[in-house]
PDB file of C-alpha atoms in Angstrom:
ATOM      1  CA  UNK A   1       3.319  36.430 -38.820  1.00 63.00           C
ATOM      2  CA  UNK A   2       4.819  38.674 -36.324  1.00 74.00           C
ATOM      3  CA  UNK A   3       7.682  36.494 -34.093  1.00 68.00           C
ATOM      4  CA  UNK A   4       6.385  38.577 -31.247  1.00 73.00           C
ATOM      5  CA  UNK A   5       2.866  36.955 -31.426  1.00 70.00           C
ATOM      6  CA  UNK A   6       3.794  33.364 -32.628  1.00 68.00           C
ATOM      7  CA  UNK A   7       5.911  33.581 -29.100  1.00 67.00           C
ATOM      8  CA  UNK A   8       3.028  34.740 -27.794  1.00 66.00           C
ATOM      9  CA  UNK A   9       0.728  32.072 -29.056  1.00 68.00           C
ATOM     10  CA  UNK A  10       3.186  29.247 -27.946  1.00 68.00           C
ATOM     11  CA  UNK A  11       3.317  30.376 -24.611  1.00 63.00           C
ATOM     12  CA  UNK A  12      -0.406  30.701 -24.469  1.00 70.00           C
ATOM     13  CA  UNK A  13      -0.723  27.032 -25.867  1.00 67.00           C
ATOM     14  CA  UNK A  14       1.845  25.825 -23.007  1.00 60.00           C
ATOM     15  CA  UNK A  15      -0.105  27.762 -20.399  1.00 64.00           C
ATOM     16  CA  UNK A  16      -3.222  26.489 -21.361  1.00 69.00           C
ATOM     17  CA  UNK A  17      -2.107  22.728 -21.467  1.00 63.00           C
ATOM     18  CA  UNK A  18      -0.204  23.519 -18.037  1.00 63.00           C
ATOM     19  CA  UNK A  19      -3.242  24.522 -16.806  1.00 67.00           C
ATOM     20  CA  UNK A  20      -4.875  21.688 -17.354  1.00 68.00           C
ATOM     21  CA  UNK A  21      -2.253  18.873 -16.148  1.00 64.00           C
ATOM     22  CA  UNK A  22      -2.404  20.900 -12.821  1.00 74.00           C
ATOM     23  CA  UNK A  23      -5.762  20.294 -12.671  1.00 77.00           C
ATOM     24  CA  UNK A  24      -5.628  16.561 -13.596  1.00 80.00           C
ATOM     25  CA  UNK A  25      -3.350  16.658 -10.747  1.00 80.00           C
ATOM     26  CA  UNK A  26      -5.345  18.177  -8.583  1.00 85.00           C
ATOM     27  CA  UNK A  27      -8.110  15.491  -8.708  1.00 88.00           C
ATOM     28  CA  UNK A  28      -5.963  12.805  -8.666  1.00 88.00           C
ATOM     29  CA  UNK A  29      -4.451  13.918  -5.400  1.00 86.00           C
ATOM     30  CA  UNK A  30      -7.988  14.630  -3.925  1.00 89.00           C
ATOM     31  CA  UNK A  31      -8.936  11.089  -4.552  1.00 89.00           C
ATOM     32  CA  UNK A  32      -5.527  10.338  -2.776  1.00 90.00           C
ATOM     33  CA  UNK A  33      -6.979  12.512   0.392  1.00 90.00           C
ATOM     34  CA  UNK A  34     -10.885  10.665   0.047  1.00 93.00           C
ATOM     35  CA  UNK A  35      -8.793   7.174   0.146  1.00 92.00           C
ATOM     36  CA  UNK A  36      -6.831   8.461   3.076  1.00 91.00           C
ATOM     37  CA  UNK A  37     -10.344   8.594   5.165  1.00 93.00           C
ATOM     38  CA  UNK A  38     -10.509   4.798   5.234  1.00 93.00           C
ATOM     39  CA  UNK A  39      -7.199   4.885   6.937  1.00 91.00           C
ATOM     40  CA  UNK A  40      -7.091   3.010  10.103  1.00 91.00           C
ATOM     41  CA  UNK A  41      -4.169   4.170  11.740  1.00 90.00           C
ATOM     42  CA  UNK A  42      -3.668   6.009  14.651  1.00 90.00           C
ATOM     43  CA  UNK A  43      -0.394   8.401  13.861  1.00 87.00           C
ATOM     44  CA  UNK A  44      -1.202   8.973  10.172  1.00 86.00           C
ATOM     45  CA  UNK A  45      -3.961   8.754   7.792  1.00 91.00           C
ATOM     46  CA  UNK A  46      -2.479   8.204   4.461  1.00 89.00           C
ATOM     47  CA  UNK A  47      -4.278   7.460   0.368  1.00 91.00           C
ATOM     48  CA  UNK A  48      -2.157   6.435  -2.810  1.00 87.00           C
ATOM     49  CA  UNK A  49      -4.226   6.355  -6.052  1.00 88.00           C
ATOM     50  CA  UNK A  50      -2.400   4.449  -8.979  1.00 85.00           C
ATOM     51  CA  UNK A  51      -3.140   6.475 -12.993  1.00 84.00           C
ATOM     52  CA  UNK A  52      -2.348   4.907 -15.750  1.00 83.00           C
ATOM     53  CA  UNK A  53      -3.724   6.270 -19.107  1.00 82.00           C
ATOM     54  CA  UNK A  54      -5.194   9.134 -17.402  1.00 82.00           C
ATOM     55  CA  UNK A  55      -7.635   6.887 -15.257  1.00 84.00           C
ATOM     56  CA  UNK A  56      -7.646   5.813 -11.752  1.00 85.00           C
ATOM     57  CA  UNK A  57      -6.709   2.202 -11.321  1.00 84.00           C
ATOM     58  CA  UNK A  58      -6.282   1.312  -8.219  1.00 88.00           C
ATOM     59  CA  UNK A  59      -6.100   3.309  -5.161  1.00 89.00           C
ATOM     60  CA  UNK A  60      -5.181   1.871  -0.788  1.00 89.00           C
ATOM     61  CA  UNK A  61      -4.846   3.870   2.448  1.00 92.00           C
ATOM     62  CA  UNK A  62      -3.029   2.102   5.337  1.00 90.00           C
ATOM     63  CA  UNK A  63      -4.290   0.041   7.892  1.00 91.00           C
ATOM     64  CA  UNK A  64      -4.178  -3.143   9.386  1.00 90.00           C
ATOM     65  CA  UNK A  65      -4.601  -6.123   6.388  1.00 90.00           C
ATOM     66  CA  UNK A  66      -8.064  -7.323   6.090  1.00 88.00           C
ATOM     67  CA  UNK A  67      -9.792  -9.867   8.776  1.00 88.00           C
ATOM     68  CA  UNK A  68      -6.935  -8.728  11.007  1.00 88.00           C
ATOM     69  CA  UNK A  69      -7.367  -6.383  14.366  1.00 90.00           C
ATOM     70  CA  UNK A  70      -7.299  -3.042  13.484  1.00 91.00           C
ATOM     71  CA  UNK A  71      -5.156  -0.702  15.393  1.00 88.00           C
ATOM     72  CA  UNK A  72      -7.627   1.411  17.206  1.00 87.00           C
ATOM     73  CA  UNK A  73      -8.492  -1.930  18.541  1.00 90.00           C
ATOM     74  CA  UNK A  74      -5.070  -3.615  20.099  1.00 90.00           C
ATOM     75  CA  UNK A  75      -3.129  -0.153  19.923  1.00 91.00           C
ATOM     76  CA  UNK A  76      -0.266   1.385  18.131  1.00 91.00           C
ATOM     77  CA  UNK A  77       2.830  -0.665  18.902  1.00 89.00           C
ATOM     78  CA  UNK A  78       5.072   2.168  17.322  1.00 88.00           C
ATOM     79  CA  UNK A  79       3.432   4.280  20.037  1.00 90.00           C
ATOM     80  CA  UNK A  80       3.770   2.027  22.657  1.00 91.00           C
ATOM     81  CA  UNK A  81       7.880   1.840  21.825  1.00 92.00           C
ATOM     82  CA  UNK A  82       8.210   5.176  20.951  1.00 92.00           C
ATOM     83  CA  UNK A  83       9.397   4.433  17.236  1.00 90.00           C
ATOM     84  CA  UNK A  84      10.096   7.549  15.485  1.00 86.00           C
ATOM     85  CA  UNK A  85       8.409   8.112  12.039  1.00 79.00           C
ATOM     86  CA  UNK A  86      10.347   6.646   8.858  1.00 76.00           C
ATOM     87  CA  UNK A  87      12.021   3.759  11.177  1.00 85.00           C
ATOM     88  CA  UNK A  88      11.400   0.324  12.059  1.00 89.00           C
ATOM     89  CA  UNK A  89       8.829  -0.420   9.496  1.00 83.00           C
ATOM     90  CA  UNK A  90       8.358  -4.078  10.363  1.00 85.00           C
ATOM     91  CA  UNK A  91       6.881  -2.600  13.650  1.00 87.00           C
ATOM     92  CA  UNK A  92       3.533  -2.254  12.661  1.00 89.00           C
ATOM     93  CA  UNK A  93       0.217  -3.996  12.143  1.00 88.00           C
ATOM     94  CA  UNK A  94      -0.975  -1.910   9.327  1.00 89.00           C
ATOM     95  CA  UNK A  95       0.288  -1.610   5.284  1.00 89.00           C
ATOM     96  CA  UNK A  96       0.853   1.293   3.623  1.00 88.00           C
ATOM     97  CA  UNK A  97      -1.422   2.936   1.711  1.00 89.00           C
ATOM     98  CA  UNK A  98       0.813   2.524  -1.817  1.00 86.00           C
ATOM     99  CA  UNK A  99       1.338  -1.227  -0.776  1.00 89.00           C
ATOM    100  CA  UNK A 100      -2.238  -1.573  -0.427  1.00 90.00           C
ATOM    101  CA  UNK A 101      -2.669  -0.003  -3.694  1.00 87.00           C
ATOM    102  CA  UNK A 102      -0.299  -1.917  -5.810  1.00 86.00           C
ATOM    103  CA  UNK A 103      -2.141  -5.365  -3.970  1.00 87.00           C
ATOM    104  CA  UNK A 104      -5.358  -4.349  -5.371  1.00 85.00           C
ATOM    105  CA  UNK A 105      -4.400  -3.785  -8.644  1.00 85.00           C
ATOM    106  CA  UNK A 106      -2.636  -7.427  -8.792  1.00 79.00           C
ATOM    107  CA  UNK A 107      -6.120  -8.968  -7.750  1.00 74.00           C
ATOM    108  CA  UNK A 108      -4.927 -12.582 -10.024  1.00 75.00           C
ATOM    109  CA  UNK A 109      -3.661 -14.037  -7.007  1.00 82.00           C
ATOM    110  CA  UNK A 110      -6.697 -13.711  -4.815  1.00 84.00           C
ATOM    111  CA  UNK A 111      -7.611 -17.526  -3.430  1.00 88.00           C
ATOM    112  CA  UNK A 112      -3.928 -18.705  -4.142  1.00 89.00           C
ATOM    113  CA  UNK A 113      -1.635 -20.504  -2.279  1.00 87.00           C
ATOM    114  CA  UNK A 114       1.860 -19.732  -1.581  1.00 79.00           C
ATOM    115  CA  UNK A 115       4.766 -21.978  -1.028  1.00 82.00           C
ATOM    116  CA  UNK A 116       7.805 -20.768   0.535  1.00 81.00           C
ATOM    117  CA  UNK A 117      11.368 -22.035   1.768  1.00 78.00           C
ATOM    118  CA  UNK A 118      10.578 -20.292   5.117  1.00 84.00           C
ATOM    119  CA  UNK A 119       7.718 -18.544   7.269  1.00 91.00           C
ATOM    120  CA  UNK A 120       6.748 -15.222   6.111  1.00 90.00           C
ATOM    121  CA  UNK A 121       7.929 -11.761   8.120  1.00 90.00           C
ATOM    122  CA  UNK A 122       5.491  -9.762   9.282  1.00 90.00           C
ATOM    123  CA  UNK A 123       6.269  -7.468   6.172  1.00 89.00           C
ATOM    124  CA  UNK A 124       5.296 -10.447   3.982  1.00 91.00           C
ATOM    125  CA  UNK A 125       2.758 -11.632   5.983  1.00 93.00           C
ATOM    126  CA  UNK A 126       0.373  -8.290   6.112  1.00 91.00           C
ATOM    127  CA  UNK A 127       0.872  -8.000   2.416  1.00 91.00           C
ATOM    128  CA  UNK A 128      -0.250 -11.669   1.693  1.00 90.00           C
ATOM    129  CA  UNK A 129      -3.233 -11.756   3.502  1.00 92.00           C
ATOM    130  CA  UNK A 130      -3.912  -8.496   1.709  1.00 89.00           C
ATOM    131  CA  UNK A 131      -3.690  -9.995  -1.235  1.00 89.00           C
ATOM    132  CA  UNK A 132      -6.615 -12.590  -0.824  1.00 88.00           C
ATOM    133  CA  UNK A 133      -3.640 -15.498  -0.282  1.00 90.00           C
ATOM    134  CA  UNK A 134      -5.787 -18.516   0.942  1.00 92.00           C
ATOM    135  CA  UNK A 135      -2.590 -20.810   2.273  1.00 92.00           C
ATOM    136  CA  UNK A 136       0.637 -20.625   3.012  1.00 90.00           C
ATOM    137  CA  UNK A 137       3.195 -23.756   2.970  1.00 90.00           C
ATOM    138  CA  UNK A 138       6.351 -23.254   4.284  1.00 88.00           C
ATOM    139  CA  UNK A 139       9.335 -24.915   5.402  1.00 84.00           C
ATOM    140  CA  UNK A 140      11.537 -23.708   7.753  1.00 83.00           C
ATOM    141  CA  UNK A 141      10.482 -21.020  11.148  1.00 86.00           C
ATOM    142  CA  UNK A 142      11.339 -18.018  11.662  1.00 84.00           C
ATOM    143  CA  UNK A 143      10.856 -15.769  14.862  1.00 85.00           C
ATOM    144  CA  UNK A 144       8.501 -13.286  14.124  1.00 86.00           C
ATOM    145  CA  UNK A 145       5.788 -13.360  16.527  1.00 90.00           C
ATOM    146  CA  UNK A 146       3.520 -10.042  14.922  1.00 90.00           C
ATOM    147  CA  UNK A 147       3.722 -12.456  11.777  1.00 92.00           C
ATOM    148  CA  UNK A 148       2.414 -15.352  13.628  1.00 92.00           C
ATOM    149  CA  UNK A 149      -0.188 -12.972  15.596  1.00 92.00           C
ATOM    150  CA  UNK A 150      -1.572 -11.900  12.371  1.00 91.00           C
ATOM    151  CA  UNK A 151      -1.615 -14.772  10.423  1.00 95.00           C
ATOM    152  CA  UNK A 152      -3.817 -16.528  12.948  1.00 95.00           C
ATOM    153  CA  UNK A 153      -5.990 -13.595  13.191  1.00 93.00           C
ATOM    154  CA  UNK A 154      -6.526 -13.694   9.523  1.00 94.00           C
ATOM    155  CA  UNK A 155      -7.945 -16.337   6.954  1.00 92.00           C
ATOM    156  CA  UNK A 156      -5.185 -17.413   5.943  1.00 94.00           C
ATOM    157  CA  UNK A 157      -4.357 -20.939   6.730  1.00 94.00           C
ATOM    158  CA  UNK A 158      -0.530 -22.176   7.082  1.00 93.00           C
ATOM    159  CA  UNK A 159       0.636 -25.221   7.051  1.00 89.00           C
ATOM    160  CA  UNK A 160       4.677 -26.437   8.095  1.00 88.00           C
ATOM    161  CA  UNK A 161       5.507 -28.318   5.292  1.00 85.00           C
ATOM    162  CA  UNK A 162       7.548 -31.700   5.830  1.00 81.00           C
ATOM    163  CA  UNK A 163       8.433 -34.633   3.475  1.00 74.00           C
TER     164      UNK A 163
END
């Protein structure tokens, strides 16, 4: 056979299989945008869809953890303080969509209880109650008062622990 068309093959091979990863793409990312509609955020609507094997997993959008105000309810506190994008994450009610995501693809520790040297940050907190954590021991404070806010407002019951 000709070098010319064995080339010629090859590349048409590659093409074709090129093809059809971009199109694999393609869906995965619009199932990315159709999670991104059950965002609840007010400065950006945001999906994450987790593959593995060539099927969809798991997939989150951000927004405020679940049984907790939502921000088109109390307001954006970014907003409010005039946070620029990309900074002061722990500044915010909601989780991100790829945090919210990875949670529901670890659904083992829904109804579990968590014991920890010292109260949760907000950061913790929000992903905790997203992940179905029923109670929360803990040990020493610390000042966060969004944590506090949205661990009352949740399920979630906590409980100082003493000897």
């Amino acid at each position: 056979m000709n070098k010319e068309i064995l080339r010629n093959i090859c590349l048409d091979k590659v093409n074709q299989a090129r093809r059809k990863m971009e199109a694999k793409d393609m869906n995965y990312m619009e199932l990315a945008k159709v999670a991104a509609t059950g965002s609840t955020c007010l400065r950006r609507k945001v999906g994450a869809v987790i593959v593995k094997d060539g099927k969809a997993v798991s997939y989150g959008y951000n927004g405020a953890p679940v049984g907790c105000s939502l921000c088109e309810t109390t307001g954006c506190i970014r907003q409010k303080m005039n946070v620029p994008s990309g900074e002061r994450h722990e500044l915010c009610r909601a989780i991100h969509a790829e945090q919210k995501a990875l949670i529901k693809a670890t659904e083992s520790v829904k109804g579990a209880e968590l014991y920890c040297t010292t109260f949760p940050c907000v950061i913790c907190a929000k992903l905790l109650i997203e992940a179905g954590i029923s109670k929360i021991y803990y040990e020493e404070g610390y000042a966060d008062n969004l944590s506090d806010q949205m661990l009352a407002e949740s399920s979630v019951k906590v409980v100082r622990y003493t000897y």
